[in-house]
XYZ file of C-alpha atoms in Angstrom:
756
model
C 0.141 0.088 0.016
C 1.248 3.464 -0.709
C 1.902 6.013 1.728
C 2.807 9.914 1.581
C 5.930 10.854 3.525
C 6.928 14.555 3.985
C 10.150 16.460 4.857
C 12.912 14.706 6.556
C 10.900 11.508 6.655
C 10.947 11.547 2.841
C 14.653 11.907 2.585
C 16.553 8.578 2.548
C 19.657 7.920 0.412
C 23.215 9.119 0.154
C 22.753 11.244 -2.969
C 20.247 13.592 -1.370
C 21.197 17.171 -0.092
C 19.017 19.777 1.284
C 19.370 23.438 2.462
C 16.818 23.239 5.310
C 16.145 19.448 6.276
C 14.094 18.832 3.224
C 11.192 20.913 4.557
C 8.179 20.367 2.618
C 9.404 17.455 0.422
C 6.707 15.186 -0.560
C 7.360 11.497 -1.633
C 4.954 8.627 -2.220
C 6.465 5.190 -0.974
C 5.111 1.701 -1.465
C 4.993 -0.624 1.374
C 3.732 -4.135 0.447
C 2.889 -4.873 3.943
C 1.032 -1.583 4.861
C -2.843 -1.335 5.392
C -5.557 -3.622 6.367
C -7.414 -5.645 4.035
C -10.231 -3.333 4.344
C -8.034 -0.256 3.442
C -6.695 -2.085 0.430
C -10.106 -2.776 -0.836
C -11.309 0.747 -0.287
C -8.275 1.968 -2.348
C -9.242 -0.397 -5.064
C -12.774 0.782 -5.033
C -11.810 4.296 -5.457
C -9.503 3.516 -8.492
C -12.200 1.581 -10.265
C -14.811 4.316 -9.476
C -12.492 6.654 -11.050
C -11.867 4.641 -14.113
C -15.609 3.889 -14.596
C -16.376 7.430 -14.714
C -13.139 8.814 -16.223
C -14.815 10.498 -19.173
C -17.521 12.228 -17.268
C -15.201 13.475 -14.399
C -11.500 13.758 -15.531
C -10.120 15.481 -12.329
C -9.112 13.160 -9.427
C -10.433 14.086 -6.086
C -7.037 13.247 -4.210
C -8.734 10.602 -2.248
C -5.810 8.419 -1.348
C -4.199 11.181 0.416
C -7.606 11.929 2.303
C -7.818 8.165 3.230
C -4.356 8.254 4.787
C -4.951 11.323 6.672
C -8.446 10.429 7.883
C -7.121 7.616 9.838
C -5.504 9.459 12.725
C -7.915 12.454 12.448
C -11.534 11.407 13.003
C -14.236 13.790 11.478
C -15.748 16.407 13.748
C -19.459 15.984 13.756
C -21.005 19.471 13.030
C -24.501 19.345 11.394
C -24.545 20.370 7.752
C -26.616 23.463 6.886
C -28.425 23.615 3.551
C -29.758 27.143 2.993
C -32.934 27.136 0.702
C -33.365 30.891 0.530
C -30.990 33.727 0.648
C -32.580 35.016 3.776
C -31.240 31.733 5.279
C -27.593 33.007 4.717
C -26.949 34.508 8.175
C -23.758 35.117 10.075
C -24.604 32.184 12.279
C -25.148 29.832 9.409
C -21.818 31.073 7.766
C -19.966 30.426 10.890
C -21.256 26.719 11.068
C -20.283 26.127 7.400
C -16.844 27.592 8.111
C -16.126 25.483 11.172
C -16.983 22.409 9.285
C -14.358 23.434 6.637
C -11.804 24.545 8.964
C -11.917 21.367 11.120
C -11.804 19.141 8.349
C -9.245 21.265 6.479
C -6.986 21.229 9.453
C -6.606 17.340 9.419
C -5.207 17.694 5.956
C -2.109 19.642 7.257
C 1.091 17.764 7.340
C 3.181 17.510 10.465
C 5.758 20.098 8.978
C 2.902 22.720 8.632
C 2.084 22.621 4.873
C -0.806 21.001 3.139
C 0.272 18.504 0.529
C -1.680 18.072 -2.616
C -1.835 17.165 -6.355
C -0.129 19.730 -8.360
C -0.414 18.018 -11.713
C -2.537 18.278 -14.788
C 0.056 18.546 -17.749
C 0.211 15.180 -19.304
C 3.508 15.313 -21.310
C 5.686 15.741 -18.341
C 5.535 11.991 -17.193
C 6.486 10.918 -20.617
C 9.568 13.129 -20.672
C 10.681 11.781 -17.383
C 10.197 8.268 -18.475
C 12.263 9.089 -21.772
C 15.138 10.657 -19.752
C 15.338 7.640 -17.557
C 15.020 5.180 -20.454
C 18.008 6.707 -22.583
C 20.037 6.865 -19.487
C 19.482 3.208 -18.630
C 17.767 4.185 -15.332
C 14.157 3.309 -15.892
C 13.907 0.093 -14.015
C 16.376 1.256 -11.377
C 14.331 4.371 -10.356
C 10.804 3.276 -10.959
C 9.733 0.048 -9.338
C 7.130 -2.237 -10.889
C 4.644 -0.568 -8.478
C 5.592 2.874 -9.720
C 5.233 1.744 -13.245
C 2.022 -0.066 -12.635
C 0.473 3.281 -11.445
C 2.012 5.456 -14.061
C 0.358 3.150 -16.568
C -2.838 3.325 -14.890
C -2.892 7.098 -15.032
C -1.795 7.175 -18.721
C -4.707 4.962 -19.655
C -6.975 6.836 -17.271
C -6.452 10.170 -19.154
C -6.770 8.715 -22.712
C -9.721 10.438 -24.682
C -12.353 8.703 -26.114
C -11.088 9.275 -29.745
C -8.204 7.273 -28.554
C -5.760 10.199 -28.189
C -4.216 12.173 -25.343
C -4.097 15.930 -24.956
C -0.957 17.937 -23.799
C -3.168 18.337 -20.391
C -5.999 16.920 -18.617
C -8.165 19.726 -19.687
C -8.557 19.958 -23.621
C -8.834 17.803 -26.611
C -6.441 15.263 -28.142
C -3.091 16.691 -29.492
C -0.167 15.058 -31.423
C 2.287 15.986 -28.540
C 0.013 14.369 -25.881
C -0.746 11.411 -28.110
C 2.725 10.350 -29.261
C 4.639 10.885 -26.032
C 1.820 9.061 -24.044
C 1.804 6.148 -26.541
C 5.539 6.021 -26.593
C 5.562 5.893 -22.620
C 3.181 2.894 -22.474
C 5.477 1.049 -24.944
C 8.548 1.816 -22.949
C 6.856 0.534 -19.962
C 6.081 -2.710 -21.626
C 2.658 -2.276 -23.184
C 2.172 -4.095 -26.438
C 0.217 -3.084 -29.547
C -2.862 -5.409 -30.151
C -2.538 -6.802 -26.430
C -5.195 -7.061 -24.070
C -5.533 -3.471 -23.886
C -7.164 -1.771 -27.027
C -5.631 1.471 -25.898
C -2.552 1.395 -28.023
C -4.533 0.341 -31.224
C -7.027 3.481 -30.855
C -4.039 5.707 -29.908
C -2.164 4.577 -33.039
C -5.278 5.019 -35.143
C -5.621 8.678 -33.903
C -1.878 9.447 -34.459
C -1.865 8.050 -37.976
C -5.032 9.754 -38.901
C -3.835 13.239 -37.723
C -0.627 13.346 -39.645
C 1.789 10.780 -37.772
C 4.631 11.663 -35.444
C 5.970 14.044 -38.218
C 3.268 16.468 -37.356
C 4.551 16.831 -33.702
C 5.205 20.461 -32.404
C 8.804 21.411 -31.727
C 9.154 20.126 -28.299
C 7.698 16.822 -29.171
C 10.108 16.525 -32.145
C 13.067 17.252 -29.725
C 12.135 14.583 -27.402
C 11.273 12.035 -29.855
C 14.923 12.557 -31.426
C 16.448 12.045 -28.025
C 14.964 8.625 -27.603
C 15.756 7.744 -31.386
C 12.204 7.982 -32.845
C 12.777 10.956 -34.971
C 15.700 12.532 -36.710
C 17.519 15.609 -35.696
C 17.545 16.644 -39.245
C 13.833 17.131 -38.994
C 14.271 19.916 -36.289
C 14.911 23.549 -36.890
C 18.482 24.404 -35.201
C 18.617 25.329 -31.420
C 22.053 26.643 -31.682
C 24.200 26.480 -28.566
C 26.303 29.242 -29.966
C 23.619 31.815 -29.063
C 24.938 31.610 -25.274
C 28.177 33.060 -26.554
C 26.956 36.405 -28.100
C 27.279 39.610 -25.665
C 24.903 39.301 -22.942
C 23.650 43.063 -23.607
C 21.935 42.035 -26.728
C 18.138 41.431 -26.450
C 18.426 37.976 -27.999
C 20.934 36.723 -25.355
C 19.313 33.755 -23.777
C 20.008 35.213 -20.386
C 17.351 37.796 -21.070
C 14.645 35.326 -21.728
C 12.058 33.990 -19.238
C 13.888 31.859 -16.783
C 11.635 28.404 -17.729
C 12.371 29.148 -21.493
C 16.040 29.593 -21.194
C 16.417 26.783 -18.871
C 14.766 24.291 -21.159
C 16.368 25.638 -24.195
C 19.812 25.515 -22.842
C 19.859 21.922 -22.466
C 17.928 21.312 -25.704
C 20.699 23.374 -27.363
C 23.256 21.039 -25.754
C 21.460 17.909 -27.033
C 20.893 19.441 -30.405
C 24.603 20.458 -30.555
C 25.611 16.764 -29.571
C 22.855 15.303 -31.727
C 22.467 12.949 -28.855
C 20.372 9.749 -29.613
C 19.655 7.231 -26.946
C 20.318 3.421 -27.432
C 18.331 2.055 -30.336
C 16.734 -0.910 -28.679
C 14.208 -3.330 -30.400
C 11.457 -1.333 -28.387
C 12.736 2.078 -30.115
C 12.656 0.390 -33.506
C 9.169 -0.915 -33.082
C 8.143 2.657 -32.218
C 9.613 3.866 -35.476
C 7.155 1.545 -37.087
C 4.360 2.302 -34.916
C 4.183 6.378 -35.107
C 4.395 6.687 -39.022
C 2.348 5.827 -41.896
C 5.332 5.072 -44.037
C 8.623 3.339 -43.360
C 11.028 5.311 -41.254
C 13.717 5.412 -43.845
C 11.427 6.947 -46.514
C 10.406 9.992 -44.321
C 11.155 13.518 -45.611
C 12.817 15.081 -42.838
C 13.239 18.319 -44.541
C 9.495 18.579 -45.044
C 8.811 17.062 -41.550
C 10.682 20.031 -39.999
C 7.815 22.495 -40.922
C 4.937 20.068 -40.078
C 2.587 20.702 -37.133
C -0.919 19.108 -36.391
C -3.334 21.771 -36.306
C -4.553 20.413 -32.761
C -1.058 21.553 -31.458
C -0.454 24.810 -33.509
C -1.348 27.535 -31.051
C 1.477 29.845 -31.999
C 2.121 29.633 -35.947
C 5.389 30.516 -37.229
C 5.865 34.228 -38.186
C 7.474 35.387 -41.371
C 10.449 36.530 -39.214
C 10.731 33.226 -37.798
C 10.551 31.456 -41.194
C 13.398 33.814 -42.354
C 15.666 33.159 -39.397
C 15.003 29.252 -39.563
C 15.752 29.288 -43.274
C 19.055 31.043 -42.643
C 19.961 28.830 -39.807
C 19.169 25.704 -41.801
C 20.782 26.694 -44.966
C 23.840 28.540 -43.824
C 24.465 28.815 -40.067
C 24.110 25.239 -38.929
C 26.219 23.852 -41.704
C 28.963 26.218 -41.327
C 29.085 25.547 -37.449
C 29.735 21.887 -38.252
C 32.863 22.423 -40.317
C 36.205 23.186 -39.299
C 37.249 25.749 -37.856
C 33.826 26.920 -36.766
C 33.135 23.623 -35.140
C 35.819 24.718 -32.402
C 33.243 27.288 -31.610
C 30.642 24.740 -31.038
C 32.687 22.854 -28.518
C 33.472 26.029 -26.597
C 29.661 26.670 -26.528
C 28.741 23.304 -25.338
C 31.318 23.513 -22.547
C 29.903 26.921 -21.538
C 26.401 25.384 -21.485
C 27.478 22.518 -19.183
C 28.848 25.252 -16.597
C 25.239 26.726 -16.549
C 23.744 23.204 -16.392
C 25.786 22.224 -13.193
C 25.227 25.586 -11.741
C 21.535 25.323 -12.091
C 21.591 21.570 -10.702
C 23.711 22.533 -7.667
C 21.915 25.741 -6.818
C 18.487 23.643 -6.757
C 19.950 20.460 -4.966
C 18.935 18.796 -8.219
C 15.330 19.704 -8.014
C 15.706 22.152 -10.637
C 13.000 24.710 -11.624
C 10.628 22.298 -13.172
C 10.480 18.531 -14.140
C 11.181 19.297 -18.013
C 14.486 21.054 -17.367
C 15.538 18.570 -14.562
C 15.000 15.661 -17.196
C 17.050 17.398 -19.911
C 19.721 18.479 -17.417
C 20.184 14.780 -16.205
C 20.528 13.694 -19.868
C 23.249 16.160 -20.296
C 25.154 15.208 -17.079
C 24.799 11.313 -18.217
C 26.416 12.396 -21.622
C 29.058 14.114 -19.959
C 29.730 11.307 -17.556
C 27.471 8.323 -16.810
C 29.229 7.757 -13.674
C 29.259 11.200 -12.301
C 27.973 12.481 -8.940
C 25.853 14.900 -10.804
C 23.961 12.124 -12.557
C 23.473 10.191 -9.521
C 22.222 13.169 -7.501
C 19.634 13.658 -10.046
C 17.981 10.195 -9.922
C 16.353 10.408 -6.341
C 14.988 14.095 -7.005
C 12.453 12.623 -9.437
C 10.587 11.487 -6.639
C 9.875 15.121 -5.763
C 7.650 15.409 -8.898
C 5.621 12.201 -8.690
C 2.138 12.345 -7.180
C -0.320 9.512 -6.473
C -4.160 9.759 -6.698
C -7.023 7.348 -7.193
C -6.359 7.914 -11.014
C -2.763 6.645 -10.804
C 0.689 8.005 -10.506
C 1.299 11.352 -12.384
C 3.910 14.023 -12.754
C 3.606 17.485 -11.176
C 4.301 20.513 -12.828
C 6.577 21.730 -10.017
C 8.054 20.130 -6.817
C 4.767 21.301 -5.135
C 3.642 24.711 -4.275
C 3.734 24.676 -0.472
C 4.798 28.091 0.188
C 2.288 29.841 -2.175
C -0.694 27.873 -1.011
C 0.295 27.927 2.680
C 0.380 31.842 2.305
C -2.990 31.830 1.160
C -4.274 29.202 3.621
C -3.147 31.371 6.554
C -4.912 34.349 5.145
C -7.899 32.161 4.650
C -8.154 31.179 8.356
C -7.379 34.723 9.213
C -10.232 35.999 7.137
C -12.592 33.897 8.959
C -12.026 35.560 12.401
C -12.102 31.949 13.927
C -8.256 31.514 14.351
C -8.570 31.183 18.208
C -10.014 27.612 17.420
C -7.156 26.581 15.253
C -3.992 27.861 17.061
C -2.058 24.550 16.729
C -2.815 24.503 12.880
C -1.801 28.216 12.384
C 1.404 27.717 14.695
C 2.582 24.998 12.483
C 1.801 26.761 9.244
C 3.650 29.912 10.798
C 6.689 27.898 11.367
C 6.633 26.542 7.970
C 6.538 29.863 6.503
C 9.295 31.195 8.549
C 11.333 28.236 7.838
C 10.683 28.369 4.036
C 12.176 31.909 3.468
C 15.395 31.878 1.367
C 18.117 33.331 3.647
C 20.917 34.118 1.097
C 21.693 34.825 -2.474
C 23.362 31.998 -4.655
C 26.928 32.240 -5.194
C 27.909 34.401 -8.232
C 24.074 34.459 -9.082
C 24.447 37.412 -11.367
C 27.181 35.546 -13.795
C 24.565 32.784 -14.307
C 21.563 35.199 -14.961
C 19.773 34.532 -11.690
C 17.866 37.199 -9.772
C 18.605 37.965 -6.227
C 16.903 35.502 -3.762
C 17.971 36.642 -0.141
C 14.735 37.274 1.807
C 12.406 35.789 -0.841
C 9.970 32.886 -0.798
C 9.644 30.567 -3.620
C 6.692 28.524 -4.956
C 7.591 25.329 -3.409
C 10.699 24.776 -1.189
C 13.891 26.376 -0.101
C 15.971 23.588 -1.867
C 14.373 24.517 -5.411
C 15.512 28.149 -4.466
C 13.900 29.931 -7.325
C 12.537 33.231 -5.708
C 9.221 34.562 -7.200
C 7.731 38.041 -6.437
C 4.268 37.398 -5.836
C 4.997 34.196 -3.713
C 7.279 36.701 -1.514
C 4.548 39.375 -1.312
C 2.010 36.706 -0.252
C 4.220 35.198 2.291
C 4.991 38.868 3.621
C 1.235 39.348 3.898
C 0.435 36.156 5.735
C 3.222 36.860 8.379
C 2.059 40.414 8.991
C -1.320 39.093 9.454
C -0.052 36.525 11.918
C 1.868 39.239 13.770
C -1.533 40.767 14.856
C -2.417 37.600 16.583
C -1.126 36.864 20.003
C 2.138 34.836 19.836
C 0.760 32.500 22.609
C -1.768 31.323 19.926
C 0.471 31.258 16.548
C 4.054 31.399 17.747
C 6.516 34.201 17.669
C 6.407 36.590 14.664
C 9.267 36.645 12.122
C 12.457 38.692 13.049
C 12.272 42.105 11.646
C 15.701 41.926 9.820
C 14.293 38.972 8.053
C 11.058 40.919 7.027
C 13.225 43.849 5.765
C 15.178 41.371 3.636
C 11.850 40.223 1.996
C 10.806 43.694 1.351
C 14.240 44.569 -0.173
C 13.889 41.560 -2.384
C 10.321 42.472 -3.468
C 11.472 45.935 -4.434
C 14.400 44.361 -6.494
C 11.717 42.672 -8.548
C 10.032 46.073 -9.641
C 10.298 46.651 -13.472
C 11.190 50.247 -14.639
C 7.507 51.018 -15.134
C 6.654 49.772 -11.551
C 5.056 46.510 -12.503
C 6.100 43.292 -11.512
C 6.728 40.070 -13.288
C 7.435 36.564 -11.730
C 10.863 35.196 -11.293
C 12.861 38.218 -12.489
C 12.408 41.656 -13.983
C 11.425 41.864 -17.471
C 14.886 41.799 -19.291
C 14.138 41.922 -22.963
C 11.617 43.375 -25.518
C 7.840 41.882 -26.083
C 8.603 42.031 -29.923
C 11.104 38.868 -29.455
C 7.983 36.884 -29.103
C 7.885 36.897 -32.834
C 10.835 34.251 -32.534
C 9.002 31.856 -30.081
C 9.599 28.524 -31.801
C 7.586 26.380 -29.541
C 4.377 26.216 -31.768
C 2.337 24.992 -28.849
C 2.842 27.700 -26.105
C 2.316 31.211 -26.004
C 4.303 34.115 -24.174
C 7.310 32.303 -23.320
C 10.181 34.492 -24.353
C 9.973 37.286 -21.905
C 8.756 37.510 -18.192
C 5.906 39.703 -18.807
C 4.630 41.677 -15.939
C 1.089 40.406 -14.558
C -1.916 41.702 -12.938
C -1.631 39.112 -10.230
C 2.237 39.590 -9.378
C 1.748 43.499 -9.302
C -1.414 43.368 -7.320
C 0.158 40.765 -4.674
C 3.035 43.170 -4.162
C 0.822 46.137 -4.004
C -1.284 44.697 -1.223
C 1.550 43.287 0.968
C 3.498 46.733 0.669
C 0.278 48.622 1.764
C -0.008 46.477 4.762
C 3.766 46.520 5.334
C 3.651 50.320 5.218
C 0.878 50.456 7.860
C 2.654 48.269 10.324
C 6.336 49.525 9.478
C 5.823 53.113 8.289
C 9.459 54.270 8.459
C 11.197 51.525 6.446
C 11.966 52.665 2.737
C 8.785 54.746 2.879
C 9.626 56.920 -0.195
C 10.347 53.714 -2.333
C 7.240 51.950 -1.141
C 4.914 54.939 -1.832
C 6.472 55.268 -5.426
C 5.850 51.577 -5.923
C 2.381 51.687 -4.634
C 1.377 54.551 -6.965
C 3.164 52.911 -10.001
C 1.477 49.674 -9.356
C -1.920 51.087 -9.131
C -1.734 53.002 -12.325
C -0.706 49.839 -14.046
C -3.855 48.039 -12.825
C -5.921 50.842 -13.651
C -4.479 51.000 -17.097
C -4.652 47.262 -18.005
C -8.379 46.984 -17.019
C -10.264 45.779 -20.187
C -13.243 47.609 -21.608
C -15.849 45.273 -20.168
C -14.433 46.008 -16.561
C -12.201 42.717 -16.259
C -8.534 41.758 -16.160
C -6.953 38.916 -17.758
C -5.521 36.427 -15.305
C -2.187 35.161 -16.502
C -1.768 32.450 -13.648
C -5.328 31.166 -13.112
C -8.373 30.791 -14.907
C -9.210 33.634 -15.842
C -11.067 36.809 -15.711
C -12.472 35.979 -12.500
C -9.088 35.358 -11.194
C -7.284 38.381 -12.418
C -10.273 40.703 -11.740
C -10.160 39.319 -7.999
C -6.401 40.191 -7.681
C -6.739 43.637 -9.486
C -9.594 44.782 -7.046
C -7.847 43.600 -4.016
C -4.766 45.591 -4.994
C -6.661 48.825 -5.981
C -8.924 48.657 -2.860
C -5.744 48.153 -0.849
C -4.254 51.285 -2.490
C -7.233 53.327 -1.555
C -9.684 53.057 -4.525
C -13.255 52.430 -3.728
C -16.584 51.958 -5.499
C -17.289 55.542 -4.632
C -14.182 57.135 -5.853
C -13.108 55.032 -8.742
C -14.711 54.287 -11.855
C -12.342 51.223 -12.334
C -13.872 49.688 -9.244
C -17.386 50.339 -10.473
C -16.718 48.828 -13.898
C -15.131 45.687 -12.235
C -18.161 45.205 -10.320
C -20.537 45.643 -13.037
C -18.428 42.883 -14.855
C -18.637 40.419 -12.051
C -22.343 40.931 -11.388
C -23.326 40.498 -15.315
C -21.295 37.103 -15.325
C -23.310 35.848 -12.248
C -25.041 32.542 -13.252
C -28.900 31.921 -12.348
C -27.682 29.416 -9.748
C -25.846 32.310 -7.824
C -22.310 31.186 -8.735
C -19.771 31.741 -11.360
C -18.063 29.260 -13.683
C -15.626 30.106 -16.140
C -13.988 27.791 -18.711
C -10.321 27.377 -19.565
C -11.182 28.432 -22.921
C -11.140 32.182 -21.539
C -7.576 31.984 -21.148
C -6.804 30.854 -24.774
C -9.226 33.338 -26.483
C -8.721 35.961 -24.092
C -12.571 36.613 -23.613
C -14.778 35.470 -21.052
C -16.279 31.970 -21.700
C -18.871 30.649 -19.285
C -18.441 27.006 -18.302
C -22.122 26.449 -17.965
C -21.838 25.094 -14.422
C -20.994 27.008 -11.234
C -17.425 26.217 -10.015
C -16.602 26.639 -6.234
C -13.288 28.403 -6.953
C -14.392 30.596 -9.585
C -17.429 31.692 -7.275
C -15.068 32.498 -4.667
C -12.741 34.560 -6.771
C -15.902 36.628 -7.833
C -17.264 36.939 -4.328
C -13.958 38.244 -2.978
C -13.710 40.855 -5.614
C -17.228 42.154 -4.985
C -16.757 41.982 -1.088
C -13.390 43.900 -1.343
C -15.473 46.608 -3.440
C -18.009 47.020 -0.817
C -20.908 44.999 -2.344
C -22.087 43.626 1.136
C -22.574 47.062 2.543
C -24.055 48.217 -0.886
C -26.322 45.660 -1.831
C -25.584 42.176 -0.300
C -28.317 40.035 -2.403
C -25.660 38.812 -5.094
C -23.203 37.817 -2.321
C -25.873 35.910 -0.309
C -26.925 34.119 -3.564
C -23.350 33.073 -3.970
C -22.573 32.219 -0.476
C -25.886 29.929 -0.429
C -24.523 28.021 -3.504
C -21.201 27.560 -1.828
C -22.391 26.315 1.456
C -24.841 24.042 -0.406
C -21.731 22.757 -2.347
C -19.877 21.659 0.630
C -19.402 17.861 0.917
C -20.220 15.775 3.991
C -16.737 16.039 5.085
C -16.975 19.757 5.201
C -14.658 20.000 2.103
C -15.455 21.733 -1.139
C -15.453 19.577 -4.344
C -12.699 19.141 -6.527
C -13.825 20.519 -9.969
C -12.096 21.674 -13.217
C -8.406 22.744 -12.830
C -7.923 26.304 -11.904
C -4.256 26.750 -12.539
C -2.775 28.348 -15.832
C 0.211 29.780 -17.397
C 1.273 31.148 -20.816
C -2.258 30.858 -22.006
C -1.408 27.269 -22.863
C -1.085 25.233 -19.768
C -3.674 24.226 -17.202
C -3.180 22.376 -14.160
C -4.350 21.839 -10.474
C -3.907 23.749 -7.476
C -4.922 21.246 -4.983
C -5.926 23.502 -2.190
C -7.835 26.165 -4.062
C -10.927 24.064 -3.695
C -10.944 24.866 0.017
C -8.943 27.957 0.481
C -10.729 30.077 -1.567
C -14.266 29.153 -0.561
C -13.148 29.423 3.231
C -11.656 32.864 2.230
C -14.765 34.133 0.643
C -17.161 32.825 3.412
C -14.545 34.267 5.865
C -14.582 37.811 4.507
C -18.398 37.753 4.088
C -18.644 36.775 7.758
C -16.494 39.594 8.891
C -18.306 42.231 6.829
C -21.697 40.779 8.317
C -20.220 41.097 11.775
C -18.990 44.704 11.375
C -22.279 45.708 9.779
C -24.337 44.136 12.543
C -22.117 45.738 15.272
C-alpha cells in the first residue's frame, strides 16, 4: 500500500542534499505490508470508480491522501447547513459552514505545517521523465514495478474517447500528448494489439492526424532524443547563441527563466545530436508512429509540419526567415572546421550553466522538464558522475499518487504559495482562536521556508537575487518569485496581529526587511512586477517563439496578479512599519496602482495570467486597488469591475469560467458553477464593498457555496484552475478549499461589522 511521506521522513539515500532539512518534500512510498485488507479494498474501489467515470469526471479528488490522513483524524460532527433561501444566509449559518470546513481542513495539514496536494494536470511531463530515465538506462532502477503500474494506470485513465491524449487533462487530443503517451506506454512494456485496445486506438488517432512528423517542436526534440525522430527534422537550436554578448536582447540570459533553462539543455542535446540506445522497443516505435517506413520519411518536409490540434503559435514570417538562414547557412557552417571549435566552446559553456542550476537547486531544478533534460546532459558528460547520481532520487519530488494513478507534477509542489493563502483564509474567518495549533505549524513552516541568502555568483548565471524571498515550493528549489514573496509577507504580517501565545513568535524584523528589499528588487522600470525576475528583453522578440504550442514564453511579462500581490503586501507593510523605505514603497504603490488601472479591459475585467481567468485576474486587481485606496465611490475602475462580475453571475448564484477564456482572451462561461470561480468573484465584490451596498448577489453566491460543501466539510474538486502562458492548465490542490473558506470568511467579517 502507498503512503505519503513529507520533509525529513521523505529523505533517504546518500545522494540527497538539502538546505533546510528537506522541509516540504513530498514523496509517495510503497510498502507491500502496509494497510489492512479493508483499507486495500477501499483503495481499489476508489480506483475502479475513477476509471468507470473517467470520461465524465477527468479530475481526481486526491482521495488516497484523504484516506491516509483520515485515519488518525476522525471527522468532527457538525450538522450540515443547507440554506434554501438567501434569507437563510446568516452570520450564524456561515460560521457553522466555516467551522465544518476548517476542522476538516486542519486534518489535511502535514506535520511540518504545509498542506500536501496534487499539483498536476500537464500530461506530457510524465513521458518526458520516462524518456530521460530510459535513455540513461535508469528506468527500472528508479521506478519500481509498483511505480510503473500506477504510471500506466494514470496514462490509460487520461486517454480520451477518440483514442488520443491531450497535452493536459483539460482539452482535446493533441499530437504532442498522443505520441509521448503512446511511446511511454510502450517503453513501460505495453504491447500493440495486446489485452488493452488503448494502443490500437491511440495509433489510429496518431496516423489519422498526420503521424509523429506533425509533432510540435518540443515533441520532435524529445522523440529525437529517444531515437524515434531524426535531428535533421528539427529546426536548429544553436548552442552558440549563449556566446553572443549578453547586452544584446537576443541573449538567452534575457529570456524568461523557464524558457532559457529548457532551451539551454535542448541546445546542448541538439549540438551533440544525442540519440539514446536503439533498442528493439525503439525500433518498433519507429514503425508504430509513422504511416510510411521510417527510412522513407522526408525530414526536411517534416521539419515544418505541425498538427492543427497543436498549433497555437504559428510561425511568423520573421521566424521562417531566421530558420531558413539557420538551416541553409549557419548550422552547416558551425559543423565544419574551424567553426566547429566554436561549438565545442559553446557546449562547454552550457554545461557550466547546467551544473550551476543543478547545484543551486539541489538537483530539484526549476521544473521536471529542465530537470530531465539536465540529467541527460550530465549523463552524456559522464554516466558515472556524482551529478547524474544526484539527479535520480530527486525525480520522486515530482511524482504524485491519486486514485487515477501516478502522475507528474508541474513543479515540486506549491507549498509556500498555497500555505500563504491558507493562512490568510484562516485569518479572514476571525475563527483563528479555534485553530491555534494549525496556524502555529503553518507559521513555522513559512518562517522556515524563507530563502536566507543569495546563490553564489548568481548574476553571472543570470539569476535574480534570492535573499529574503520565498519561492513557489521549497528552499531547495531555491527560485525566488515576486508574488510568492509578497503573499508570504502578507500572511506573516497578519499572523503578527495575533497573540504569539496562539500562533507563535513573529518573524524577525531583519528578515522581514530582507523580504521587502527582495520584493522591491523585482520591480520593473515602469513599476510593474513579473514573476521570477524583472522583464529583461523586448516583447517583440515573441515573434521568434519557436515552440508552436506555447504562447508568451520569451519574456517574463508583467502580470496583474504579481503586481497586485506586491501592492497589497506593501500597503500592509507600510501600515505596520511606516518608516522603512517609505519613499520607495510609496512610489511603488502609485506605479503599481496606475498599471492595474491602465490594464483593465473595456468590459471591466482583467486578464488572469496564472489562473482561470478573468474572475481570477479581476479578483487580484480589485484587491490591490482597494488596498491602495480605491473604492466603489471614488473609482470608476472599481465600479466597472463590479459591473463585470455581476453580469457574469449565473442563475445558480455562482460563477463558472472555462479554461477556454485563457486561450481566446475573452470570458467563456463553463455552464456550471465552480466553487473556486465563485469564490474569486465573491472576493472581488466583497473587497469592493458589495455587502454594504447590495448584499443580495453575495448571499446568492454564499448559499451556493454552502450547499456545494461535501459531507466531510470540504468543497468539491472541479475543473483545474491553474494556468500559465495561456497554454497550460493544471491543478492547485488547495484552491478548492482555501478560496471558498476565504470568501465565506470575508463575508462573515463584513456581516459582523455591519451588525455591530
